[in-house]
XYZ file of C-alpha atoms in Angstrom:
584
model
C 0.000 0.000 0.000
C 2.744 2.192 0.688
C 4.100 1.381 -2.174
C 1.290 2.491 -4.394
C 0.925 5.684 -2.491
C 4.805 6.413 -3.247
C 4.748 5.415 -6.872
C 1.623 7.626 -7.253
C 2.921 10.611 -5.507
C 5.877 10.612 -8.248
C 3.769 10.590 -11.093
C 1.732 13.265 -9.660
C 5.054 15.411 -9.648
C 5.932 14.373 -12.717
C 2.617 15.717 -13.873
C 2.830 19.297 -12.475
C 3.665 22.129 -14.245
C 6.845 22.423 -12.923
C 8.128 18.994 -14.058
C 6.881 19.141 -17.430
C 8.358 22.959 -18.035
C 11.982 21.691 -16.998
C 11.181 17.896 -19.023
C 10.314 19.651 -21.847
C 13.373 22.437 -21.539
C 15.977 20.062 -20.868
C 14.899 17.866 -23.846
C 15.040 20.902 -26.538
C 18.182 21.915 -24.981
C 20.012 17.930 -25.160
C 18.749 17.704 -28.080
C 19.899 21.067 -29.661
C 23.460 20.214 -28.399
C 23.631 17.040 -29.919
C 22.570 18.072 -32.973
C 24.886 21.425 -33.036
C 27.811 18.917 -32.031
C 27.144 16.573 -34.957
C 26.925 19.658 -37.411
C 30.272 20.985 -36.081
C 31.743 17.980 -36.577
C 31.026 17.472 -39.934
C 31.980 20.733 -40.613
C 35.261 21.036 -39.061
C 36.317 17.292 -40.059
C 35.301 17.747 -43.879
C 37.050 21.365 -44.306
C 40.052 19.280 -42.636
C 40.132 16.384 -44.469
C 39.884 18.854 -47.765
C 42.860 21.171 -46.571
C 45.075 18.243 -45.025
C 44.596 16.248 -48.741
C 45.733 19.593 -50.980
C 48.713 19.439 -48.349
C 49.317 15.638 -48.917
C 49.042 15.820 -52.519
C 51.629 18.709 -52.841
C 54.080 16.795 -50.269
C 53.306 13.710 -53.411
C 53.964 16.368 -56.175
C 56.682 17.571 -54.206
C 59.004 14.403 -53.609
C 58.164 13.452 -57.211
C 59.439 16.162 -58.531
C 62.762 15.909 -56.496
C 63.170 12.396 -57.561
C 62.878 13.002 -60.684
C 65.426 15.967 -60.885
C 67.894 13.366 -58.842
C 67.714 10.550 -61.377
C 67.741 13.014 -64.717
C 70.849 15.100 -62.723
C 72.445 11.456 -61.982
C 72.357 9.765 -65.046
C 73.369 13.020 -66.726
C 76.238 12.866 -64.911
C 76.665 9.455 -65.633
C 76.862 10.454 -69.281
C 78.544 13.373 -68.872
C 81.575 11.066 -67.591
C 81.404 8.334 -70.091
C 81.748 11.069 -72.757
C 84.545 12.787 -71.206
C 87.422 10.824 -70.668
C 89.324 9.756 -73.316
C 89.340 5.911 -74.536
C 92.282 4.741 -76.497
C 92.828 3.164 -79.473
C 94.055 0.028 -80.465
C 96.952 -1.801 -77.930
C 95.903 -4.807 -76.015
C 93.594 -2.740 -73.273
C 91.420 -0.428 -75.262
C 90.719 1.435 -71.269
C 93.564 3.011 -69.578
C 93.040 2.862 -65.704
C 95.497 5.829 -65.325
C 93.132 8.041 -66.501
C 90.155 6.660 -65.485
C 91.201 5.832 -61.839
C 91.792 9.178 -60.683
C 88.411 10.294 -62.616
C 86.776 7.775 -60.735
C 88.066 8.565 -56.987
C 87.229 12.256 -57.411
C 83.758 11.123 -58.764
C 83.527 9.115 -55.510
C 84.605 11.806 -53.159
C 82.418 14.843 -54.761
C 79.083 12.484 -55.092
C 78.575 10.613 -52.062
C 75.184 8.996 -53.659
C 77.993 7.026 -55.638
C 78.721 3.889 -53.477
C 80.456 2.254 -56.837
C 81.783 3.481 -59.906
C 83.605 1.104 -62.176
C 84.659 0.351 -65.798
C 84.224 -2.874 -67.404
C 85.429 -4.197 -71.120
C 83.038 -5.771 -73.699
C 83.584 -9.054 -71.905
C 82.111 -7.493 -68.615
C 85.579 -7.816 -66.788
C 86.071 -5.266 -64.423
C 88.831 -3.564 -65.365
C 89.318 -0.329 -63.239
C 87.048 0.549 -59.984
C 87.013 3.345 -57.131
C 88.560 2.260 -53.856
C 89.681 -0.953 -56.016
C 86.522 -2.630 -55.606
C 85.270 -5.437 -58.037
C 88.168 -5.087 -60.036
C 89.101 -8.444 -61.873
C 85.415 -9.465 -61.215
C 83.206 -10.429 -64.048
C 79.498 -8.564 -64.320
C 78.582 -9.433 -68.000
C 75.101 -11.191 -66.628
C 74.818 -8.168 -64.711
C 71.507 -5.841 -66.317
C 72.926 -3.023 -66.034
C 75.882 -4.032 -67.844
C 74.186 -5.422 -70.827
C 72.034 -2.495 -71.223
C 74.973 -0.141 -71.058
C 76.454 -1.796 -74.082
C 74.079 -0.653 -76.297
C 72.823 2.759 -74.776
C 72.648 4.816 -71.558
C 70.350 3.362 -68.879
C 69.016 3.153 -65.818
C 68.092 0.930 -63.563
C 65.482 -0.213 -60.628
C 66.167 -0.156 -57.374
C 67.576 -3.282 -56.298
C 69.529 -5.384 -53.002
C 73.539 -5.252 -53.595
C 74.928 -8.659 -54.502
C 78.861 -8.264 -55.749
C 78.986 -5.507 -53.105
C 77.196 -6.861 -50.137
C 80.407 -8.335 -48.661
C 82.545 -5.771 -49.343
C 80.260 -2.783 -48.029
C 80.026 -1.949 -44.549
C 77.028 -2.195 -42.848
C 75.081 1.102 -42.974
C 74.348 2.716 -39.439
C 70.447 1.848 -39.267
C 71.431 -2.043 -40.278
C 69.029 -1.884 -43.710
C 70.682 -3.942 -46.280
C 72.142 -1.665 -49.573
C 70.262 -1.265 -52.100
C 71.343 0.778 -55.563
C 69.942 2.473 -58.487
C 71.976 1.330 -61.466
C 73.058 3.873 -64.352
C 75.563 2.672 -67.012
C 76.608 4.156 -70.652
C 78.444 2.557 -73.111
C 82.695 3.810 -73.435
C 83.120 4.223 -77.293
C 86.216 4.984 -79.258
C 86.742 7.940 -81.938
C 85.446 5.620 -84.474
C 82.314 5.200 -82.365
C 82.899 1.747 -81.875
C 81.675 0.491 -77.834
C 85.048 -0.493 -75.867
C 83.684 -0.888 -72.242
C 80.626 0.053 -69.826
C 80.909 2.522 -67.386
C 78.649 1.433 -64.376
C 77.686 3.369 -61.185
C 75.922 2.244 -58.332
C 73.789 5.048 -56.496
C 72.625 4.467 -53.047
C 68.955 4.018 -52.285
C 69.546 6.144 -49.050
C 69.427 9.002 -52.010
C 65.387 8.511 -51.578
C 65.135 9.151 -47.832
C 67.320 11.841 -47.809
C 64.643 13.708 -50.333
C 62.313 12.901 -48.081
C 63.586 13.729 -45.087
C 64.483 17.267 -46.892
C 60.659 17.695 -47.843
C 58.933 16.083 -45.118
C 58.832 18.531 -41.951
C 59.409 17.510 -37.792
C 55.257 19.001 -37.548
C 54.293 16.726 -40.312
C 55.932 13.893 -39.056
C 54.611 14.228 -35.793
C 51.020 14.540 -37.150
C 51.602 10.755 -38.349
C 52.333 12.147 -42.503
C 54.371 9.148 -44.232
C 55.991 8.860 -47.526
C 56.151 5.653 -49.761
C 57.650 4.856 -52.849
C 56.717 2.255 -55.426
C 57.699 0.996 -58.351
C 55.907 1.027 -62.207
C 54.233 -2.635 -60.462
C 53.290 -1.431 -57.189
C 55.464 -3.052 -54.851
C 56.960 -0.618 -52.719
C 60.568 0.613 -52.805
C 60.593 2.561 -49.823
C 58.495 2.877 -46.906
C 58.768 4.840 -43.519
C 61.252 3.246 -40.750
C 59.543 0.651 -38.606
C 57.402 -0.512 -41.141
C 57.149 -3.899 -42.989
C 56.308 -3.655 -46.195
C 59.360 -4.202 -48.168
C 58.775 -5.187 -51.734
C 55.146 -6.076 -50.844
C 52.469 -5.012 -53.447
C 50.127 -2.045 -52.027
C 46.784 -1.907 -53.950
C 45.705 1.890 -55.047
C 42.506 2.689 -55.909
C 41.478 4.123 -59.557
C 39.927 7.229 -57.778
C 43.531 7.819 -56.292
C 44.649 11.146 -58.736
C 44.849 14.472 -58.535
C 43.442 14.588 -55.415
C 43.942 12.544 -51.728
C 41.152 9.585 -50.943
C 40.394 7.932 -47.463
C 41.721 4.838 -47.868
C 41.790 1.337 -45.706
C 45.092 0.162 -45.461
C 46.587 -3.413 -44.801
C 47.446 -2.483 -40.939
C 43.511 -2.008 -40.610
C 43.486 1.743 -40.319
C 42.450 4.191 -42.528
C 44.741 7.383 -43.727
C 43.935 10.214 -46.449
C 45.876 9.013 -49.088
C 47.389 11.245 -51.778
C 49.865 10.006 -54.387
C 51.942 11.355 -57.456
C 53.775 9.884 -60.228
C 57.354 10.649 -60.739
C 57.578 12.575 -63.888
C 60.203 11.327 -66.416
C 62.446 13.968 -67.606
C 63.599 11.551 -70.667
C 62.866 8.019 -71.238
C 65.670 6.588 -69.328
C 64.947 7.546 -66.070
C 61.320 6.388 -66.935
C 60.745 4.081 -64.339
C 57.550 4.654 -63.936
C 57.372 5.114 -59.863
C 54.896 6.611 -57.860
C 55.043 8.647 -55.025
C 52.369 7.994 -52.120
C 51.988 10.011 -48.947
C 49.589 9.321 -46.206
C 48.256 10.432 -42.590
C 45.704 8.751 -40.222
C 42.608 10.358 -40.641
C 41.986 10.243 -36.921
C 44.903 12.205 -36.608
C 43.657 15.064 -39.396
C 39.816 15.035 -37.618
C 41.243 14.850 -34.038
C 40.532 18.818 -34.004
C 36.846 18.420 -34.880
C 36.622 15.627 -32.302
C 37.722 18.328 -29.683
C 35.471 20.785 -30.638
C 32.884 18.116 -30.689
C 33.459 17.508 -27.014
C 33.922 21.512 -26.496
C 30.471 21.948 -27.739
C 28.667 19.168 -26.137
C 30.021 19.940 -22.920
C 29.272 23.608 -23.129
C 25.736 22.697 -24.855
C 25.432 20.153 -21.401
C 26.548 22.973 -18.803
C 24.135 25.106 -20.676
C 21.542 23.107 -20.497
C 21.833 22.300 -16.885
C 21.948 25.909 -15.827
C 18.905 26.336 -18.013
C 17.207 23.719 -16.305
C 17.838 24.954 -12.567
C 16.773 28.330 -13.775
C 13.389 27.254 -15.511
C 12.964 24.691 -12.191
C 13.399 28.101 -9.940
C 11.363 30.061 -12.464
C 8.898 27.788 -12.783
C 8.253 27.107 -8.609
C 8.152 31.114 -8.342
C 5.266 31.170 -11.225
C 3.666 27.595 -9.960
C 3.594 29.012 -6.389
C 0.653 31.723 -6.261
C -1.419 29.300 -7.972
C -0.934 26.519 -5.207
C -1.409 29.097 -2.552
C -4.616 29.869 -4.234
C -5.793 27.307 -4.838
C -5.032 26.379 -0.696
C -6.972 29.206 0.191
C -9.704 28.312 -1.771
C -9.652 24.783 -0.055
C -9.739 26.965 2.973
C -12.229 29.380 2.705
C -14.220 26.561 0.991
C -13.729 24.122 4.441
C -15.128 27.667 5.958
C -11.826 28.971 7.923
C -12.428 32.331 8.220
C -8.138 33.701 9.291
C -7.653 33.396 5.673
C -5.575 36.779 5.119
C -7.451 37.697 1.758
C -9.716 40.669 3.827
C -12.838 40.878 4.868
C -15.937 42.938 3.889
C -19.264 43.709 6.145
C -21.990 43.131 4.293
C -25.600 41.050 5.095
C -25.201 38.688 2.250
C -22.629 35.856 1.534
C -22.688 37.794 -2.403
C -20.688 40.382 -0.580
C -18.784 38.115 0.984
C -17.946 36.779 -2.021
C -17.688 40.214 -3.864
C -15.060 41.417 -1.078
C -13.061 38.135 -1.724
C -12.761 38.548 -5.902
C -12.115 41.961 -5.628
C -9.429 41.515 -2.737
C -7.797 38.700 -5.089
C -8.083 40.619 -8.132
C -5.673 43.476 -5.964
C -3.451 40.636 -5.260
C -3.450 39.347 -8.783
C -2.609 43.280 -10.122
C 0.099 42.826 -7.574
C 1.645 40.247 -8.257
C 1.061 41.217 -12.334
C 3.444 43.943 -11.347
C 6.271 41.727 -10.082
C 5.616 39.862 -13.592
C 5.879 42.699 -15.571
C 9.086 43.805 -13.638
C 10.723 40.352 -13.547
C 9.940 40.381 -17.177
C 11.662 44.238 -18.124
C 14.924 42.768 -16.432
C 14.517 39.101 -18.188
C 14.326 41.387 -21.135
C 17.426 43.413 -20.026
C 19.059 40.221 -19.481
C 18.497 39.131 -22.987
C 19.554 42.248 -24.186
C 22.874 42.189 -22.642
C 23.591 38.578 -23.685
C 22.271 39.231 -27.383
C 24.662 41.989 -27.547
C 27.631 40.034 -25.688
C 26.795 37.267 -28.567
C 26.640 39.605 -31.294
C 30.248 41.004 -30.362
C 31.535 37.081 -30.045
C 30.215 36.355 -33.519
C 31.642 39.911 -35.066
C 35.065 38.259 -33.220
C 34.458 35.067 -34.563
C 33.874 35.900 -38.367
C 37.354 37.949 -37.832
C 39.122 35.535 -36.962
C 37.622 33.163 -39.761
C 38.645 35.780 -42.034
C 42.238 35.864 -41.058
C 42.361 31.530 -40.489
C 41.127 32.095 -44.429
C 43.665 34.864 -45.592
C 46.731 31.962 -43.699
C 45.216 29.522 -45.542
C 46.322 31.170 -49.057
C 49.325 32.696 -47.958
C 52.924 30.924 -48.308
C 54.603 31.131 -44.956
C 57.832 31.959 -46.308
C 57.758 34.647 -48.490
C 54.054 35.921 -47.520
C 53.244 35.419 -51.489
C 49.639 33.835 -52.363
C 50.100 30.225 -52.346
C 49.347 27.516 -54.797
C 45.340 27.517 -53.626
C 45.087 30.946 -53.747
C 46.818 30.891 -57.225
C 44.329 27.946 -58.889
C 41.598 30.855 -57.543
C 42.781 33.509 -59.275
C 43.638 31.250 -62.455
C 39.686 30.745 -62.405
C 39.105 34.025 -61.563
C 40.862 35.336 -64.755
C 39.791 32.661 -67.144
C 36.647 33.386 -66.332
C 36.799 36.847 -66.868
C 38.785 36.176 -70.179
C 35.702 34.096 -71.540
C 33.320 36.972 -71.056
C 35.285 39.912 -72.175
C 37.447 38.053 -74.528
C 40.697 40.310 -72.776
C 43.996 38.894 -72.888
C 45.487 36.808 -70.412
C 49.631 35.787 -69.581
C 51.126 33.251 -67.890
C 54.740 32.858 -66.660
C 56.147 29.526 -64.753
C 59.262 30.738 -63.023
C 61.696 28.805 -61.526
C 65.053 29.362 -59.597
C 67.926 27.705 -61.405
C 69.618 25.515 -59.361
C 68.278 26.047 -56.054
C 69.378 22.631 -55.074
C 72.955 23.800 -55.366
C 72.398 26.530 -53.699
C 70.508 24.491 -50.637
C 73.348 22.354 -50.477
C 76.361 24.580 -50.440
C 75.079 27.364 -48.412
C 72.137 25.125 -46.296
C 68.310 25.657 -45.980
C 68.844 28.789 -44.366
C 70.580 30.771 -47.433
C 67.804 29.185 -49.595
C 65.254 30.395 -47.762
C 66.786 34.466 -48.289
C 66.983 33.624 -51.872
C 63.623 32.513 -51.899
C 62.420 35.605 -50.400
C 64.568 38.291 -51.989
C 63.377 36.465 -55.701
C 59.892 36.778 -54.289
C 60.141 40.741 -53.459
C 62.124 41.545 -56.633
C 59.232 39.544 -58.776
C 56.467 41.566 -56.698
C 58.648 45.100 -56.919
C 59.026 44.540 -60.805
C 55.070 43.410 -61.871
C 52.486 45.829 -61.908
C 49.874 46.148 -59.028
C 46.989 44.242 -61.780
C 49.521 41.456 -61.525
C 49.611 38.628 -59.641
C 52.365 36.716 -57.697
C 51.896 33.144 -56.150
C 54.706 30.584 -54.725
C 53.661 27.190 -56.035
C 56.264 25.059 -53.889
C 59.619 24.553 -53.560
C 61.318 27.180 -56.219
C 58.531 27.406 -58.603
C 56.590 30.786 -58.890
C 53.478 31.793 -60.969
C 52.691 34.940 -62.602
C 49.197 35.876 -64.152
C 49.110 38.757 -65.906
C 45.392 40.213 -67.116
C 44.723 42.172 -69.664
C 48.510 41.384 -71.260
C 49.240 39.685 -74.452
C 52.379 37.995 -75.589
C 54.416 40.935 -76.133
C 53.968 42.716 -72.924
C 54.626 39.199 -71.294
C 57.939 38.920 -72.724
C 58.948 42.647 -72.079
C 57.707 41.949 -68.087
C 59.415 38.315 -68.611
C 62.693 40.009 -69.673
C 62.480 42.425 -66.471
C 62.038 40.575 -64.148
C 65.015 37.557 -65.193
C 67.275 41.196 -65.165
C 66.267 42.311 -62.007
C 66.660 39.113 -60.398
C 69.963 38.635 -61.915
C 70.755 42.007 -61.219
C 72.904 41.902 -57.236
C 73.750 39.075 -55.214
C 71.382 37.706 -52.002
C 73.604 37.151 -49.282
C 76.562 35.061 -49.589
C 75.051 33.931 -53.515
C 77.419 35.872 -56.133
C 74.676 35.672 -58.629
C 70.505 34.570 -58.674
C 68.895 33.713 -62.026
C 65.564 32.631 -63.067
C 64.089 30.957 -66.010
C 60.556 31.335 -67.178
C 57.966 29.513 -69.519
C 55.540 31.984 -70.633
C 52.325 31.065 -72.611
C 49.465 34.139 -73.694
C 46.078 33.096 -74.519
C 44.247 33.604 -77.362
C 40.107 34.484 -77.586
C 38.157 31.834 -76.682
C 35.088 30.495 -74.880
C 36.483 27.586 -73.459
C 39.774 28.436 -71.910
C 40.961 26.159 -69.261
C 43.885 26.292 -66.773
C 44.994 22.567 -67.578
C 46.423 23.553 -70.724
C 47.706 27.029 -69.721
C 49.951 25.240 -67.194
C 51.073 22.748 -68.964
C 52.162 24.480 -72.250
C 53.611 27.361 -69.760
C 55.420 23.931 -68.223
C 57.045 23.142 -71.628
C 58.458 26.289 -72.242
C 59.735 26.164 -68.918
C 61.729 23.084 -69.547
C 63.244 24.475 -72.776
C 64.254 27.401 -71.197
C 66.272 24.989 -68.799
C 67.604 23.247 -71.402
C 68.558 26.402 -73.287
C 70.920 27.293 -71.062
C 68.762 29.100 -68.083
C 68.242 32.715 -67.074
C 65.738 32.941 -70.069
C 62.945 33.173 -70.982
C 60.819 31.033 -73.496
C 57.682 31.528 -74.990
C 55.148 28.726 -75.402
C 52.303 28.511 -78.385
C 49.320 30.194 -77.800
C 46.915 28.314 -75.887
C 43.360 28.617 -77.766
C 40.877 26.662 -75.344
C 40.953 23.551 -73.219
């Protein structure tokens, strides 16, 4: 029985006013927060994921790129070598190791990537060899040897085998692993005498990487893989153990980075690049993938998550006591009321609502309305005066929110002018650039104006990088920057794509003004010295286009590309001037 009397005294409270204000207020509020957290969430983790991936895929680019330069430089050199020492003729040893010996050692000493250089006759005998080694020693079933007698080549990345015993072991234990590059020795009739073989070291790789990749990246979980034209990889972070293992891309993998599952069972935005060839020997057809957890890239709209649903919860339960306390002060002159009624009613006459003389209970009755109905204006006034400062209240904390959000879309404004600015040299950076590309293409297609576009690139940078360190390369970076900026005009634009590479757009300027602007700016650049570098110089590709609906930036960059390369291959501190690029 007690029982039943408890259980119906709760739903009785749970039926009052009071309960079902706060239910119903609590409710809105949990579910408000839960649904604001969600949004957020979604929000933050998809602007993430679509930052972090433009990041991953020009870290892929990036490394690519470098590879590619450090094969074409190598096997250049390679040739470079082959054709410059002399071979003699006739005599019973077509190869004189006097004059290829010392070649060799100084070969050695200035290119530490060299672990073996070494000359071998038509019979694959080695004949002469840095430090000595594999001399006497036959490589004719070698690959690299039998594609060297016929024309320069390159190799895969492969484990040592002559050289494994004679090599020390390297300092993190990994077994040596080279990059071949041979080119055939010929005589002054042309006939092929010998192979000159190198052996580059596939530490090369992580040294590139290491250069590219940054301490904050690598602490965020970002990891760089190599792998070869079949997809088994070549190189893979430390610690890991895939080693010549095939990893499975998917066909979506491209321009962009995909979330993708992995073989350890996690999943990591993905973004790869292929190594561009710079000739057909050092095709190899690698590909450059780069990866981070995506737990690690949403882990900021996790915290906000949290940040939001336990603000949204604190909220909520300060609402709640406040709409509980509200709600009892409301709820209270009705109970008392309606007790006084039960009173009056059960004929207690001490009730304090007055009393009124009178002969007849109407009077009675008439006293007690209009002694309620003073009460009731009473108490109206408290209402209206709790409700003027409620009102206050709301006032105050709609103007308090008003100044948050004005703070709040100011500092989204600034998080969105970092976003498109290169750190370095404060330039636009390769997003804001693809913007502005549109922007003027666009533009272009409606009022038919002229457009120009100039890839510029510092010649050798890497030379400079590694005789004077990062630090000197960074002040060149940023001087070339300023004197670009100082020279354009203020309708121009200047971006930093990555690495050494600069873009100029240049609206409402056809092919001639390009090149006149083009010709400046290689002068001024090569104009003084930055810092301990004598002498700075540029080349550009420049490409105009011509009238036409259906312009696109695809081919704009990549004919502005071409005449990039040929101004490298002209000689440098040039500029060259691409075909006219008509539409898409």
């Amino acid at each position: 029985m007690k029982l039943l009397t408890l259980l119906s005294d709760r739903f009785s409270a749970l039926a009052s006013f009071r309960a079902q204000v706060v239910l119903v207020f609590g409710g809105l509020v949990l579910a408000f927060t839960m649904g604001m957290a969600v949004l957020v969430y979604i929000f933050i983790a998809r602007q993430a994921i679509s930052e972090q991936g433009q990041m991953l895929h020009t870290q892929a680019v990036s490394t690519s790129v470098m590879l590619a330069e450090g094969l074409y430089e190598r096997m250049r050199e390679v040739e470079l070598l082959a054709a410059s020492v002399a071979v003699t003729q006739g005599g019973d040893d077509p190869i004189d190791p006097q004059r290829w010996l010392p070649v060799l050692e100084r070969m050695r000493e200035t290119r530490p990537q060299f672990t073996w250089l070494g000359v071998a006759d038509t019979q694959g005998l080695v004949k002469v060899a840095a430090r000595g080694m594999l001399e006497g020693q036959n490589v004719s079933a070698r690959p690299w040897f039998q594609a060297g007698l016929k024309e320069p080549a390159a190799g895969d990345v492969h484990l040592a085998k002559l050289l494994a015993q004679l090599l020390p072991a390297q300092a993190d234990n990994e077994p040596w692993r080279f990059i071949d590059f041979a080119a055939p020795l010929r005589d002054e009739r042309g006939q092929v005498v010998g192979v000159l073989g190198v052996h580059g070291s596939w530490s090369w790789a992580q040294e590139v990487i290491d250069a590219l990749l940054t301490d904050g990246s690598r602490h965020q979980g970002m990891e760089v893989f190599i792998l070869d034209k079949d997809g088994h990889v070549l190189h893979q972070p430390k610690g890991l153990s895939a080693d010549n293992k095939m990893l499975p891309l998917p066909k979506s993998l491209g321009s962009s980075a995909v979330e993708m599952d992995w073989p350890d069972g996690r999943t990591y935005l993905t973004a790869a690049s292929r190594v561009p060839a710079r000739n057909a020997v050092t095709d190899l057809g690698w590909r450059v993938v780069v990866r981070q957890p995506r737990d690690v890239v949403t882990q900021l709209a996790v915290d906000v998550q949290y940040a939001v649903m336990g603000a949204g919860v604190l909220a909520g339960l300060l609402g709640v006591w406040m709409v509980w306390w509200l709600a009892g002060r409301l709820n209270q002159p009705l109970v008392d009321m309606a007790d006084a009624a039960d009173r009056i009613a059960a004929g207690e006459r001490d009730v304090p609502l007055g009393s009124h003389r009178g002969v007849a209970e109407l009077k009675q009755v008439s006293a007690a309305v209009a002694h309620m109905m003073r009460e009731l204006l009473h108490r109206e006034e408290a209402l209206v005066a709790s409700r003027d400062d409620m009102e206050r209240m709301v006032h105050e904390r709609t103007a308090e929110l008003q100044a948050s959000n004005a703070e709040l879309a100011r500092a989204n404004a600034e998080l969105g002018s970092i976003s498109r600015q290169d750190a370095l040299t404060k330039l636009p950076n390769r997003r804001a650039a693809d913007e502005r590309l549109e922007h003027e293409l666009a533009r272009h297609r409606r009022n038919q104006s002229p457009v120009t576009l100039m890839l510029v690139d510092i010649d050798h940078f890497k030379k400079i990088n590694d005789t004077h360190g990062h630090g000197v390369g960074d002040e060149v970076l940023v001087e070339v920057a300023r004197r670009m900026a100082v020279t354009c005009r203020a309708s121009d634009f200047v971006a930093r794509l990555g690495g050494e590479e600069f873009l100029l757009i240049l609206p409402d300027t056809g092919r001639k003004g390009g090149e006149e602007l083009g010709r400046k700016v290689v002068d001024w650049v090569a104009s003084m010295p930055v810092g301990p570098v004598s002498r700075v110089t540029i080349s550009i590709g420049l490409v105009s286009v011509v009238p036409s609906p259906e312009t696109t930036p695809t081919p704009l960059i990549e004919a502005a590309d071409q005449a990039l390369y040929r101004a490298k291959n002209a000689g440098r501190n040039r500029i060259e001037v691409g075909e006219p690029v008509p539409h898409g």
